[in-house]
Amino acid sequence: MENIGIGVIGCGGMGRSLANGANAVEGIEVVCVSDLQEELAKTLAENLDADYTTDYHELLANDDIQAVLIASPPFLHAPMAVDAANAGKHVFSEKPMAPTLDDCDAMINAASENNVKLTIGLVCRYHATHSKVREIVHSGELGAPANMMVHRIGGPWGGGHRTPWRLERAKSGGSLMEINAHEIDFLRWTCGDVTSVYGAGGNYVQKDTDYPDVVLASLNFENGAVGLLHSSHASAVGGYGGRVDCEKGSIYFPQIWGGDATIQIKPFDGEGRSIRIGDIKVPQPVQQEIRVFVDAIRNDTTPPITGVDGRAAVEIALAAYQSVESGQPVSLPL
Ligand SMILES: NC(=O)c1ccc[n+]([C@@H]2O[C@H](COP(=O)([O-])OP(=O)(O)OC[C@H]3O[C@@H](n4cnc5c(N)ncnc54)[C@H](O)[C@@H]3O)[C@@H](O)[C@H]2O)c1
């Protein structure tokens, strides 16, 4: 099997995670990494025995690189992805795809025009709880879903995540994209396309951001089910979990990861069961999202997570923001 040469753009927290993840996958060689902060790029390159540059265009000119992993702040995903596609490189872009639909469309069009693969790092699809919950719903054992609720709540941005770009919606997409791209995708991946969004929220605690720090977004799915996302930076008692109630029973996952978390499955008729999340065996998620991307390149197939999926999560978040501002439900497509 011939190695696929990879370039990593952005060597912050996630860029390092992607680069190390890629390096651990069979048949991949990280050839070069790039960051404006030379020290970050140099250190990562040394750890991986790769080259580095502070100018990502140099990385794109390298013929040994077939694909790039983009882990810059979200407002830079589109220009970098378009440059990469125009240079003939396959593109893996971190979530959120981009803060605007125009940027998402530019990425999709550039990939299509240059006949390169495009995927978005919606890595929760490879996590144990998300994938198991979706599998149970799609197995049909509990009938059609009636409602799905997900909360991912915590305090204000802190630690290494408190970067200046995260405080601006134009750069990060705000929390509905920067954090909840994952949960929005989880809701849509499980229940299907969304036809309208009603959002209520505001800015209550994290006053130095220009976007709401609490949003309750209710979703209407095309199949008739309804959904609710609770997104918050205003909760001193954080949490990440949810439930899906279906025609014939319910799935309850109070805690998505950590400790002795379980998924509880209870039909109206008959015995319930409980799955310990720690017992669900999945490949390491970051390695797996890179593995399937590289498999799609090798086999010339469509990656499982497409630009359309990335764009859909952005569109739902934009509709929720619009609804919070107007007080009105917002129909999709925007
Ligand atoms: N999948 C996940 O669970 C997950 C987790 C964290 C972050 N992310 C995503 O990864 C992306 C990056 O997040 P992060 O936490 O690593 O941010 P970060 O701020 O730690 O890193 C971003 C890096 O991009 C670099 N950069 C900026 N402009 C550049 C340019 N022109 N050329 C090269 N490098 C440039 C910055 O110097 C910085 O080092 C975001 O889209 C974020 O949403 C995903």
Short mmCIF file of C-alpha atoms and ligand atoms in Angstrom, two decimals:
data_model
loop_
_atom_site.label_atom_id
_atom_site.label_comp_id
_atom_site.label_asym_id
_atom_site.label_seq_id
_atom_site.Cartn_x
_atom_site.Cartn_y
_atom_site.Cartn_z
CA MET A 1 0.00 0.00 0.00
CA GLU A 2 1.49 3.32 -1.09
CA ASN A 3 1.66 6.01 1.60
CA ILE A 4 -0.64 9.00 1.27
CA GLY A 5 1.34 12.18 1.99
CA ILE A 6 -0.41 14.59 4.34
CA GLY A 7 0.08 18.29 5.11
CA VAL A 8 -1.33 19.75 8.32
CA ILE A 9 -2.32 23.43 8.35
CA GLY A 10 -2.64 24.90 11.84
CA CYS A 11 -0.61 23.37 14.66
CA GLY A 12 -2.71 24.43 17.64
CA GLY A 13 -4.50 21.95 19.90
CA MET A 14 -6.55 20.27 17.19
CA GLY A 15 -3.86 20.42 14.51
CA ARG A 16 -1.54 18.52 16.84
CA SER A 17 -4.26 16.00 17.59
CA LEU A 18 -4.92 15.47 13.86
CA ALA A 19 -1.22 15.25 13.01
CA ASN A 20 -0.55 12.70 15.75
CA GLY A 21 -3.72 10.83 14.79
CA ALA A 22 -2.69 10.73 11.13
CA ASN A 23 0.78 9.58 12.02
CA ALA A 24 -0.70 6.60 13.90
CA VAL A 25 -2.76 5.44 10.92
CA GLU A 26 -1.28 2.81 8.61
CA GLY A 27 -0.39 4.07 5.11
CA ILE A 28 -0.18 7.77 6.01
CA GLU A 29 2.88 9.95 6.19
CA VAL A 30 2.71 13.47 7.60
CA VAL A 31 5.09 15.23 5.19
CA CYS A 32 4.84 18.84 6.32
CA VAL A 33 3.05 20.97 8.92
CA SER A 34 2.38 24.71 8.87
CA ASP A 35 1.58 27.40 11.39
CA LEU A 36 2.09 31.15 11.49
CA GLN A 37 3.63 30.54 14.91
CA GLU A 38 6.94 29.05 13.85
CA GLU A 39 7.69 27.45 17.21
CA LEU A 40 4.45 25.44 17.12
CA ALA A 41 5.13 24.18 13.60
CA LYS A 42 8.79 23.42 14.33
CA THR A 43 8.06 21.45 17.51
CA LEU A 44 5.32 19.40 15.88
CA ALA A 45 7.49 18.76 12.81
CA GLU A 46 10.34 17.56 15.01
CA ASN A 47 8.02 15.21 16.91
CA LEU A 48 6.74 13.71 13.66
CA ASP A 49 9.99 13.79 11.73
CA ALA A 50 8.31 16.03 9.14
CA ASP A 51 9.10 19.36 7.46
CA TYR A 52 7.51 22.63 8.49
CA THR A 53 6.72 26.02 7.04
CA THR A 54 5.07 29.21 8.24
CA ASP A 55 3.52 29.73 4.80
CA TYR A 56 0.90 27.11 4.01
CA HIS A 57 1.17 27.90 0.29
CA GLU A 58 4.62 26.27 0.38
CA LEU A 59 3.04 23.13 1.80
CA LEU A 60 0.45 23.18 -1.00
CA ALA A 61 3.23 23.34 -3.61
CA ASN A 62 4.78 20.12 -2.29
CA ASP A 63 4.19 17.24 -4.74
CA ASP A 64 4.66 14.65 -1.98
CA ILE A 65 1.44 15.85 -0.34
CA GLN A 66 -1.86 14.49 -1.66
CA ALA A 67 -4.16 15.74 1.09
CA VAL A 68 -4.35 18.43 3.76
CA LEU A 69 -5.83 18.45 7.25
CA ILE A 70 -6.97 22.01 8.04
CA ALA A 71 -7.12 22.95 11.73
CA SER A 72 -7.00 26.73 11.61
CA PRO A 73 -9.66 28.99 13.16
CA PRO A 74 -12.99 28.49 11.31
CA PHE A 75 -12.94 31.76 9.30
CA LEU A 76 -9.77 30.53 7.57
CA HIS A 77 -11.11 27.09 6.61
CA ALA A 78 -12.66 28.29 3.33
CA PRO A 79 -9.71 30.25 1.88
CA MET A 80 -7.32 27.45 2.85
CA ALA A 81 -9.59 24.69 1.54
CA VAL A 82 -10.11 26.53 -1.76
CA ASP A 83 -6.36 27.09 -2.16
CA ALA A 84 -5.73 23.43 -1.34
CA ALA A 85 -8.35 22.16 -3.81
CA ASN A 86 -6.99 24.47 -6.50
CA ALA A 87 -3.56 22.97 -5.82
CA GLY A 88 -5.06 19.50 -6.41
CA LYS A 89 -5.00 18.43 -2.74
CA HIS A 90 -7.81 16.48 -1.08
CA VAL A 91 -9.27 18.41 1.85
CA PHE A 92 -10.14 17.46 5.41
CA SER A 93 -11.35 20.58 7.20
CA GLU A 94 -12.06 20.75 10.89
CA LYS A 95 -15.54 21.67 12.03
CA PRO A 96 -17.32 24.03 11.84
CA MET A 97 -17.01 23.94 8.06
CA ALA A 98 -17.01 27.78 7.90
CA PRO A 99 -18.98 30.58 9.58
CA THR A 100 -21.00 31.46 6.43
CA LEU A 101 -22.90 29.50 3.79
CA ASP A 102 -21.03 31.38 1.03
CA ASP A 103 -17.78 30.03 2.44
CA CYS A 104 -19.22 26.49 2.67
CA ASP A 105 -20.36 26.73 -0.96
CA ALA A 106 -16.92 27.97 -2.05
CA MET A 107 -15.35 24.90 -0.43
CA ILE A 108 -17.83 22.49 -2.01
CA ASN A 109 -17.46 24.08 -5.45
CA ALA A 110 -13.65 24.17 -5.31
CA ALA A 111 -13.51 20.49 -4.37
CA SER A 112 -15.93 19.55 -7.10
CA GLU A 113 -14.22 21.66 -9.82
CA ASN A 114 -10.82 20.19 -8.95
CA ASN A 115 -12.14 16.66 -8.52
CA VAL A 116 -10.71 16.30 -5.00
CA LYS A 117 -12.35 14.81 -1.89
CA LEU A 118 -13.76 17.09 0.79
CA THR A 119 -14.68 16.02 4.30
CA ILE A 120 -15.42 17.82 7.57
CA GLY A 121 -14.11 16.75 10.98
CA LEU A 122 -17.45 15.94 12.62
CA VAL A 123 -15.62 13.42 14.74
CA CYS A 124 -18.48 12.69 17.15
CA ARG A 125 -19.87 10.32 14.52
CA TYR A 126 -17.01 8.03 15.54
CA HIS A 127 -17.54 8.31 19.30
CA ALA A 128 -19.12 5.39 21.16
CA THR A 129 -22.30 7.04 22.47
CA HIS A 130 -23.17 9.04 19.36
CA SER A 131 -22.65 6.11 17.02
CA LYS A 132 -24.48 3.61 19.27
CA VAL A 133 -27.51 5.90 19.80
CA ARG A 134 -27.80 6.50 16.08
CA GLU A 135 -27.39 2.77 15.37
CA ILE A 136 -30.24 1.89 17.76
CA VAL A 137 -32.56 4.52 16.26
CA HIS A 138 -31.73 3.42 12.71
CA SER A 139 -32.16 -0.28 13.57
CA GLY A 140 -35.88 0.47 13.88
CA GLU A 141 -36.26 -1.63 17.06
CA LEU A 142 -37.94 1.29 18.85
CA GLY A 143 -39.88 2.57 15.82
CA ALA A 144 -39.68 6.07 14.43
CA PRO A 145 -38.20 8.81 16.63
CA ALA A 146 -40.63 11.33 18.14
CA ASN A 147 -38.12 13.64 19.79
CA MET A 148 -34.39 13.89 20.33
CA MET A 149 -32.86 16.21 22.90
CA VAL A 150 -29.17 16.97 23.39
CA HIS A 151 -27.59 19.29 25.91
CA ARG A 152 -23.96 20.32 25.92
CA ILE A 153 -23.51 22.96 28.58
CA GLY A 154 -20.74 24.41 30.67
CA GLY A 155 -19.14 27.62 31.86
CA PRO A 156 -17.47 30.41 29.87
CA TRP A 157 -14.55 29.67 27.53
CA GLY A 158 -11.52 28.83 29.63
CA GLY A 159 -8.00 27.46 29.49
CA GLY A 160 -6.46 26.91 26.08
CA HIS A 161 -9.86 27.38 24.43
CA ARG A 162 -10.06 31.01 25.44
CA THR A 163 -8.43 32.19 22.21
CA PRO A 164 -9.33 35.69 20.87
CA TRP A 165 -10.82 34.21 17.68
CA ARG A 166 -13.31 32.15 19.71
CA LEU A 167 -14.84 35.32 21.18
CA GLU A 168 -15.94 36.64 17.75
CA ARG A 169 -18.78 35.05 15.83
CA ALA A 170 -17.34 36.10 12.44
CA LYS A 171 -14.18 34.14 13.19
CA SER A 172 -15.50 31.14 15.14
CA GLY A 173 -19.14 30.87 14.15
CA GLY A 174 -20.04 31.37 17.83
CA SER A 175 -20.74 28.45 20.12
CA LEU A 176 -23.54 27.00 17.99
CA MET A 177 -20.88 26.28 15.37
CA GLU A 178 -17.60 26.14 17.26
CA ILE A 179 -18.90 23.69 19.87
CA ASN A 180 -22.32 22.51 18.76
CA ALA A 181 -21.50 21.68 15.13
CA HIS A 182 -21.06 18.23 16.68
CA GLU A 183 -24.44 18.09 18.43
CA ILE A 184 -26.31 19.63 15.49
CA ASP A 185 -24.74 17.01 13.24
CA PHE A 186 -25.62 14.29 15.78
CA LEU A 187 -29.28 15.39 15.76
CA ARG A 188 -29.40 15.54 11.95
CA TRP A 189 -27.41 12.33 11.46
CA THR A 190 -29.86 10.52 13.75
CA CYS A 191 -33.22 12.11 12.83
CA GLY A 192 -32.63 13.42 9.30
CA ASP A 193 -32.88 16.79 7.59
CA VAL A 194 -34.28 19.81 9.40
CA THR A 195 -37.11 21.89 7.94
CA SER A 196 -37.36 24.69 10.52
CA VAL A 197 -35.63 26.05 13.61
CA TYR A 198 -36.92 28.11 16.50
CA GLY A 199 -34.26 29.48 18.81
CA ALA A 200 -34.57 31.26 22.13
CA GLY A 201 -31.53 32.61 23.92
CA GLY A 202 -29.33 35.55 24.77
CA ASN A 203 -26.03 36.62 26.25
CA TYR A 204 -26.11 36.28 30.02
CA VAL A 205 -22.72 35.36 31.50
CA GLN A 206 -19.95 35.45 28.91
CA LYS A 207 -20.20 39.15 28.14
CA ASP A 208 -17.00 39.39 26.11
CA THR A 209 -18.41 37.41 23.19
CA ASP A 210 -20.59 38.91 20.44
CA TYR A 211 -22.96 35.91 20.29
CA PRO A 212 -25.52 34.30 22.60
CA ASP A 213 -24.07 32.21 25.41
CA VAL A 214 -27.37 30.37 25.94
CA VAL A 215 -29.47 28.98 23.10
CA LEU A 216 -32.39 26.58 23.25
CA ALA A 217 -32.90 25.60 19.63
CA SER A 218 -35.93 23.52 18.74
CA LEU A 219 -35.83 21.73 15.42
CA ASN A 220 -38.50 20.27 13.17
CA PHE A 221 -37.22 17.32 11.17
CA GLU A 222 -38.48 16.42 7.72
CA ASN A 223 -39.73 13.04 9.07
CA GLY A 224 -42.02 14.78 11.57
CA ALA A 225 -39.84 14.29 14.66
CA VAL A 226 -38.85 17.26 16.80
CA GLY A 227 -35.50 18.05 18.39
CA LEU A 228 -34.02 20.29 21.04
CA LEU A 229 -30.45 21.47 21.47
CA HIS A 230 -29.48 23.15 24.73
CA SER A 231 -26.25 25.07 24.20
CA SER A 232 -24.81 27.05 27.07
CA HIS A 233 -21.77 28.76 28.55
CA ALA A 234 -23.89 29.85 31.51
CA SER A 235 -23.98 26.62 33.47
CA ALA A 236 -21.77 26.13 36.51
CA VAL A 237 -23.00 22.53 36.60
CA GLY A 238 -22.05 21.40 33.13
CA GLY A 239 -23.22 18.34 31.28
CA TYR A 240 -23.35 16.56 27.96
CA GLY A 241 -26.08 14.06 27.27
CA GLY A 242 -29.54 13.55 25.88
CA ARG A 243 -32.39 11.27 24.95
CA VAL A 244 -34.36 9.96 22.01
CA ASP A 245 -37.98 8.99 22.56
CA CYS A 246 -39.42 6.79 19.83
CA GLU A 247 -42.82 5.26 19.05
CA LYS A 248 -42.04 2.04 20.91
CA GLY A 249 -39.56 3.13 23.55
CA SER A 250 -36.78 5.45 24.66
CA ILE A 251 -33.02 5.80 24.63
CA TYR A 252 -31.54 7.81 27.50
CA PHE A 253 -27.89 8.82 27.70
CA PRO A 254 -27.48 11.19 30.64
CA GLN A 255 -23.72 11.46 30.14
CA ILE A 256 -22.01 11.02 26.81
CA TRP A 257 -18.61 10.04 28.13
CA GLY A 258 -16.66 9.47 31.29
CA GLY A 259 -17.03 7.43 34.44
CA ASP A 260 -19.60 4.67 34.43
CA ALA A 261 -21.84 6.38 31.88
CA THR A 262 -24.49 4.19 30.30
CA ILE A 263 -27.01 4.26 27.49
CA GLN A 264 -30.39 3.07 28.76
CA ILE A 265 -32.85 1.53 26.31
CA LYS A 266 -36.42 0.96 27.49
CA PRO A 267 -39.27 -0.24 25.30
CA PHE A 268 -42.85 0.47 26.45
CA ASP A 269 -43.42 -3.28 26.35
CA GLY A 270 -40.80 -5.58 27.83
CA GLU A 271 -37.51 -5.38 29.63
CA GLY A 272 -35.09 -2.51 29.29
CA ARG A 273 -31.35 -2.85 28.94
CA SER A 274 -28.34 -0.76 29.72
CA ILE A 275 -25.09 -0.51 27.77
CA ARG A 276 -21.97 0.65 29.60
CA ILE A 277 -20.39 3.19 27.30
CA GLY A 278 -16.92 2.03 28.28
CA ASP A 279 -17.82 -1.41 26.90
CA ILE A 280 -18.62 -0.10 23.40
CA LYS A 281 -15.54 -0.75 21.33
CA VAL A 282 -14.81 1.85 18.65
CA PRO A 283 -11.51 2.70 16.97
CA GLN A 284 -9.81 5.83 18.32
CA PRO A 285 -12.14 8.52 16.84
CA VAL A 286 -9.60 11.03 15.45
CA GLN A 287 -7.60 8.24 13.84
CA GLN A 288 -10.79 6.75 12.43
CA GLU A 289 -12.02 10.00 10.83
CA ILE A 290 -8.65 10.34 9.12
CA ARG A 291 -8.56 6.66 8.15
CA VAL A 292 -11.93 6.80 6.38
CA PHE A 293 -10.93 10.04 4.61
CA VAL A 294 -7.75 8.45 3.30
CA ASP A 295 -9.66 5.28 2.35
CA ALA A 296 -12.01 7.47 0.26
CA ILE A 297 -8.98 8.95 -1.52
CA ARG A 298 -7.47 5.51 -2.16
CA ASN A 299 -10.72 3.93 -3.33
CA ASP A 300 -11.97 7.04 -5.13
CA THR A 301 -15.23 6.98 -3.17
CA THR A 302 -17.21 9.74 -1.46
CA PRO A 303 -16.09 10.29 2.15
CA PRO A 304 -18.82 9.31 4.67
CA ILE A 305 -19.02 12.89 5.95
CA THR A 306 -19.40 15.29 3.02
CA GLY A 307 -19.31 19.03 2.49
CA VAL A 308 -23.11 18.87 2.34
CA ASP A 309 -23.14 17.50 5.91
CA GLY A 310 -20.78 20.22 7.12
CA ARG A 311 -22.86 22.90 5.39
CA ALA A 312 -26.12 21.56 6.85
CA ALA A 313 -24.79 21.96 10.41
CA VAL A 314 -23.75 25.53 9.61
CA GLU A 315 -27.15 26.30 8.08
CA ILE A 316 -29.04 25.00 11.15
CA ALA A 317 -26.81 27.08 13.46
CA LEU A 318 -27.35 30.18 11.31
CA ALA A 319 -31.12 29.61 11.40
CA ALA A 320 -30.99 29.33 15.21
CA TYR A 321 -29.06 32.61 15.51
CA GLN A 322 -31.51 34.28 13.13
CA SER A 323 -34.45 32.99 15.17
CA VAL A 324 -32.93 34.15 18.48
CA GLU A 325 -32.58 37.63 16.96
CA SER A 326 -36.01 37.83 15.31
CA GLY A 327 -38.06 35.85 17.82
CA GLN A 328 -39.59 34.00 14.85
CA PRO A 329 -39.21 30.42 13.60
CA VAL A 330 -36.93 30.15 10.57
CA SER A 331 -37.66 27.79 7.68
CA LEU A 332 -34.89 25.93 5.85
CA PRO A 333 -33.28 26.12 3.39
CA LEU A 334 -32.10 29.64 4.22
N1 LIG B 1 -13.08 18.01 16.49
C1 LIG B 1 -12.95 18.54 17.69
O1 LIG B 1 -13.41 17.98 18.66
C2 LIG B 1 -12.22 19.84 17.82
C3 LIG B 1 -11.66 20.20 19.05
C4 LIG B 1 -10.98 21.41 19.13
C5 LIG B 1 -10.90 22.23 18.01
N2 LIG B 1 -11.47 21.84 16.83
C6 LIG B 1 -11.43 22.72 15.64
O2 LIG B 1 -10.10 22.83 15.16
C7 LIG B 1 -9.87 24.15 14.66
C8 LIG B 1 -8.70 24.75 15.39
O3 LIG B 1 -8.97 24.76 16.77
P1 LIG B 1 -7.77 24.79 17.85
O4 LIG B 1 -8.40 24.56 19.17
O5 LIG B 1 -6.67 23.91 17.41
O6 LIG B 1 -7.34 26.32 17.73
P2 LIG B 1 -5.92 26.97 18.05
O7 LIG B 1 -6.14 28.44 18.14
O8 LIG B 1 -5.28 26.23 19.17
O9 LIG B 1 -5.06 26.63 16.73
C9 LIG B 1 -5.25 27.27 15.51
C10 LIG B 1 -3.88 27.43 14.89
O10 LIG B 1 -4.03 27.92 13.55
C11 LIG B 1 -2.90 28.71 13.30
N3 LIG B 1 -3.06 29.57 12.13
C12 LIG B 1 -3.78 30.72 12.01
N4 LIG B 1 -3.60 31.24 10.77
C13 LIG B 1 -2.78 30.39 10.10
C14 LIG B 1 -2.23 30.39 8.79
N5 LIG B 1 -2.49 31.36 7.91
N6 LIG B 1 -1.40 29.38 8.44
C15 LIG B 1 -1.12 28.37 9.30
N7 LIG B 1 -1.62 28.34 10.58
C16 LIG B 1 -2.43 29.33 10.96
C17 LIG B 1 -2.75 29.52 14.60
O11 LIG B 1 -1.46 30.11 14.71
C18 LIG B 1 -3.02 28.45 15.65
O12 LIG B 1 -1.83 27.83 16.09
C19 LIG B 1 -11.19 24.89 14.83
O13 LIG B 1 -11.94 24.82 13.66
C20 LIG B 1 -11.88 24.13 15.95
O14 LIG B 1 -13.30 24.20 15.88
C21 LIG B 1 -12.10 20.66 16.72
#
